[in-house]
CSV table of C-alpha atoms in Angstrom, one decimal:
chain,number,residue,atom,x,y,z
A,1,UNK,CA,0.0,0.0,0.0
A,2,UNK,CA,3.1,2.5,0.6
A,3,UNK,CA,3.9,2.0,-3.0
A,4,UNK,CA,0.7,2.5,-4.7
A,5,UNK,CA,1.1,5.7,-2.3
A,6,UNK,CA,4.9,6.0,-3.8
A,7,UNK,CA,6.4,6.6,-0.2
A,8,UNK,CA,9.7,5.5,-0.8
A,9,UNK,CA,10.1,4.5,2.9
A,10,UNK,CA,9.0,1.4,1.9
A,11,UNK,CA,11.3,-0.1,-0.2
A,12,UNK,CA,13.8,-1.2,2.4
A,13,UNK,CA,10.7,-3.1,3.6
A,14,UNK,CA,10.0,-4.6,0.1
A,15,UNK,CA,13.5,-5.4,0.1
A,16,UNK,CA,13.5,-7.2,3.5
A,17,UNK,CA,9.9,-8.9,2.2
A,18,UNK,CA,12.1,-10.7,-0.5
A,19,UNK,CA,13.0,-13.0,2.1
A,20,UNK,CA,10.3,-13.3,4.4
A,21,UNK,CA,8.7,-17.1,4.6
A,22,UNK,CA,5.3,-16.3,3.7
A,23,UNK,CA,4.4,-16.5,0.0
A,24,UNK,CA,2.1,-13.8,0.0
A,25,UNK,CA,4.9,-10.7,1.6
A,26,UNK,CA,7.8,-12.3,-1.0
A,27,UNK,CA,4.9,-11.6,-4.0
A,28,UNK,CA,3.8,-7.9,-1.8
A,29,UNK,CA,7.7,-7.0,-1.5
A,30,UNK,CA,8.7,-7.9,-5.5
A,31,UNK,CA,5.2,-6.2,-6.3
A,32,UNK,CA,6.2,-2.8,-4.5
A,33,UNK,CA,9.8,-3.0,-6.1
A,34,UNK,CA,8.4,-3.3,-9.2
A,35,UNK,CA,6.3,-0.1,-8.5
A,36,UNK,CA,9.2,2.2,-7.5
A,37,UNK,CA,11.4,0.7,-10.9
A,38,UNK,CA,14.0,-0.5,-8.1
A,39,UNK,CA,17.0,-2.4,-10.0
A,40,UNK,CA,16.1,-5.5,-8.3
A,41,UNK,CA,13.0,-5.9,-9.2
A,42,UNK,CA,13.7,-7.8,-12.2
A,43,UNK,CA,15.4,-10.8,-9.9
A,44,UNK,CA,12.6,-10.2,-7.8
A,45,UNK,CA,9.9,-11.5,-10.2
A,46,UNK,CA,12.4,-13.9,-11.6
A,47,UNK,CA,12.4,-15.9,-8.2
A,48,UNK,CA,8.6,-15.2,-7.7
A,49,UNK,CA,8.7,-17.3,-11.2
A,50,UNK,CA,11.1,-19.5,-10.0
A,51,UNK,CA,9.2,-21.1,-6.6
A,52,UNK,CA,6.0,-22.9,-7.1
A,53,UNK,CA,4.3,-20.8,-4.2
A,54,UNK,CA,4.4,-17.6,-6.0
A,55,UNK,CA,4.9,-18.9,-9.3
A,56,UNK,CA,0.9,-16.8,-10.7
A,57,UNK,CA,2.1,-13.4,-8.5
A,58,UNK,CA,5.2,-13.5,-10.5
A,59,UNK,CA,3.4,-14.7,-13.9
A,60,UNK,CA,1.1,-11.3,-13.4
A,61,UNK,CA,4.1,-9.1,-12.4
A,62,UNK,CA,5.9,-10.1,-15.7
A,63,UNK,CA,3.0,-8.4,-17.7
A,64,UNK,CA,4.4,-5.3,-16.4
A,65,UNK,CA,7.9,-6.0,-15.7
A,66,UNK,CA,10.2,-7.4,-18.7
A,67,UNK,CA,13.5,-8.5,-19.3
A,68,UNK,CA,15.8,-11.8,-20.9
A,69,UNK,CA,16.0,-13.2,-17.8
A,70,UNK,CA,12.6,-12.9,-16.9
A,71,UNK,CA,11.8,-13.8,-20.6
A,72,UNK,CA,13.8,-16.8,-19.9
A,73,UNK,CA,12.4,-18.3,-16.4
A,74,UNK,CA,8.8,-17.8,-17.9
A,75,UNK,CA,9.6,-19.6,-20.8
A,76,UNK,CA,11.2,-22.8,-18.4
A,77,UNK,CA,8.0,-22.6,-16.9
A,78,UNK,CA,6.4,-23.1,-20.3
A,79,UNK,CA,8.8,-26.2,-20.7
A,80,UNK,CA,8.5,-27.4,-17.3
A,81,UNK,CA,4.6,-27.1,-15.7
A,82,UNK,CA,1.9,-29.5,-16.3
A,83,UNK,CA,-0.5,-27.1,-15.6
A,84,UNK,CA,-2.5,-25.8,-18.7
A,85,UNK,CA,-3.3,-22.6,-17.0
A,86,UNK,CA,-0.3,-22.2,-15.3
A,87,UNK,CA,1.3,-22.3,-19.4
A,88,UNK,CA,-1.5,-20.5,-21.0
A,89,UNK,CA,-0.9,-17.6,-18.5
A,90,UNK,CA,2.8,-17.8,-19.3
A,91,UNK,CA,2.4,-17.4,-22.9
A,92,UNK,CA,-0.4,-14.7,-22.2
A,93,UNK,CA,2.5,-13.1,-20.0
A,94,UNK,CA,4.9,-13.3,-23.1
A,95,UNK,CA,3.0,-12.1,-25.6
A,96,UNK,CA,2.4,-8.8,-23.9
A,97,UNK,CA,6.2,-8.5,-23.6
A,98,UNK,CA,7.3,-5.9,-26.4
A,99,UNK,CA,10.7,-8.0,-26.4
A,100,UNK,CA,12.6,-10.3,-29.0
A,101,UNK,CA,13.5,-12.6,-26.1
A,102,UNK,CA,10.0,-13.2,-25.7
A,103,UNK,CA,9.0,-13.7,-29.1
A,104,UNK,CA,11.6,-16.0,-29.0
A,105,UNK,CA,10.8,-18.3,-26.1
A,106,UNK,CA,6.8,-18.5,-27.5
A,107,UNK,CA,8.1,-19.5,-31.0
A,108,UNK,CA,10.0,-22.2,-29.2
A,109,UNK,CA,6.4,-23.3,-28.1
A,110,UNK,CA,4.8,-22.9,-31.6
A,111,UNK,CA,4.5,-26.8,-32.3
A,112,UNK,CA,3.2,-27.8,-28.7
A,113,UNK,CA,0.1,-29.1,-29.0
A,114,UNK,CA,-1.2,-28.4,-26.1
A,115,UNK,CA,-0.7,-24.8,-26.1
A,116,UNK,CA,0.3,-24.3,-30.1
A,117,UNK,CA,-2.7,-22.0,-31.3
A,118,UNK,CA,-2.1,-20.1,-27.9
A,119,UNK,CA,1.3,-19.1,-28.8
A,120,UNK,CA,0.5,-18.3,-32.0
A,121,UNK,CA,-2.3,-15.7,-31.0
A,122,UNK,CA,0.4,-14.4,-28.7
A,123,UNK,CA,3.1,-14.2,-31.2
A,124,UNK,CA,0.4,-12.1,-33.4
A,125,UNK,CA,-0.8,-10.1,-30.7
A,126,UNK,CA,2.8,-8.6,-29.5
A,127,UNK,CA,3.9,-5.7,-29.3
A,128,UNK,CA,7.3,-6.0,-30.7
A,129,UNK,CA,7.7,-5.8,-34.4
A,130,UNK,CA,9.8,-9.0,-34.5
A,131,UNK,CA,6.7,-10.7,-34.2
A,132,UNK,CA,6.2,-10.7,-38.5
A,133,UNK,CA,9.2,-12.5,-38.9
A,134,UNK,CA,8.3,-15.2,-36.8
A,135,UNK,CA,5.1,-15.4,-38.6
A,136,UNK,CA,7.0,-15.7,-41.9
A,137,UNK,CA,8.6,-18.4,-40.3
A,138,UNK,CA,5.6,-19.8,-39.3
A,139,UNK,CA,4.1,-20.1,-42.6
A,140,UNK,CA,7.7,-20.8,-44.4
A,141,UNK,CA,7.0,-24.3,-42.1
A,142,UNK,CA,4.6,-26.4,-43.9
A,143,UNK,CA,3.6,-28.1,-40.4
A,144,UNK,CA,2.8,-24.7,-39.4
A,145,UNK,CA,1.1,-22.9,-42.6
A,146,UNK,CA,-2.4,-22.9,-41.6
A,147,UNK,CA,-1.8,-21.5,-37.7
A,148,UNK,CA,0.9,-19.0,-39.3
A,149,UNK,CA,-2.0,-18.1,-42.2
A,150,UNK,CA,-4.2,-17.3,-38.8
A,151,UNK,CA,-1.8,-15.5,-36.7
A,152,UNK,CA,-0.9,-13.2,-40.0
A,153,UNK,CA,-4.3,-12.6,-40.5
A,154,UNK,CA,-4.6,-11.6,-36.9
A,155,UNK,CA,-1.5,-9.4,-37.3
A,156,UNK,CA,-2.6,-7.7,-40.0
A,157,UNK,CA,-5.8,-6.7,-38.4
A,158,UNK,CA,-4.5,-5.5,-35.5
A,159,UNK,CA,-1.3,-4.0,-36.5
A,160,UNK,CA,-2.0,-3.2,-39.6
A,161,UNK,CA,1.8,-4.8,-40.8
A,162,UNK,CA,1.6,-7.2,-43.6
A,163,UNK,CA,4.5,-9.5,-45.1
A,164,UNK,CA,5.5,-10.4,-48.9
A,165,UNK,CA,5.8,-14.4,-47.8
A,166,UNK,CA,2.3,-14.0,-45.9
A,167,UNK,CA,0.5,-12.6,-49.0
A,168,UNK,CA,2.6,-15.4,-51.2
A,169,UNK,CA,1.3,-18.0,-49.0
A,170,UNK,CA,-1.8,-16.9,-48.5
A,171,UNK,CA,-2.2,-16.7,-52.5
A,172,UNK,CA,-1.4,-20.8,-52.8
A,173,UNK,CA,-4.0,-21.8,-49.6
């Protein structure tokens, strides 16, 4: 609450929070560093990410809060969870991430058929204009035409961006 209220007193307390054995003031303490833009707050969310009692605070934190590492733990998540909503949050989390490292990790997930068509909505949706090439990879993959069709198609509506191997491929479906 001090943060919302952007008293800085209370970083020293977020700091200290980090380390405290309840769940819930680790997630409060990372949440309030990320609100202030304190330089930790990136290894903050990262180890939210990391434990499997605050693994969702730090999922929601890294909407907000971006970086490779971060990029990187979310996208061992993705590799490592069994949890379809635990992953489909992840890849939500990514694909708001205006970062190559991000687009990077979900086209890693692409093919997964669990969450394939996820990742693909979430490589369209980004913010980060490396998100066309992936797509031209996408559709470059003939295992991957028809979702890389869909996410261009999605793309272009939203961003208005379009491709020359998108129109190609789209000509020959």
């Amino acid at each position: 609450a001090l943060a919302e209220l952007m008293d800085d007193t209370s970083v020293p307390i977020a700091r200290e929070a980090l380390a405290d054995k309840s769940p819930r003031v680790r997630a409060a303490g990372a949440h309030a560093l990320a609100i202030y833009g304190a330089p930790e707050r990136f290894k903050a969310v990262q180890a939210l990410i990391d434990d499997d009692a605050t693994v969702s605070a730090g999922v929601a934190l890294a909407e907000e809060i971006q970086n490779p590492d971060i990029a990187k733990a979310l996208g061992q998540r993705l590799a490592t969870s069994q949890s379809l909503d635990l992953r489909r949050a992840v890849v939500a989390a990514l694909g708001r991430a205006d970062s190559i490292e991000a687009l990077r990790v979900l086209a890693a997930f692409v093919k997964d058929p669990d969450i394939g068509s996820d990742v693909a909505r979430a490589i369209a949706g980004s913010p980060n204009d490396g998100a066309v090439r992936i797509i031209e990879k996408m559709i470059a993959d003939k295992s991957l035409l028809r979702i890389g069709v869909r996410a261009y198609v999605v793309r272009a509506a939203r961003a208005g961006e379009s491709s020359g191997i998108a129109n190609r491929s789209e000509e020959h479906t």
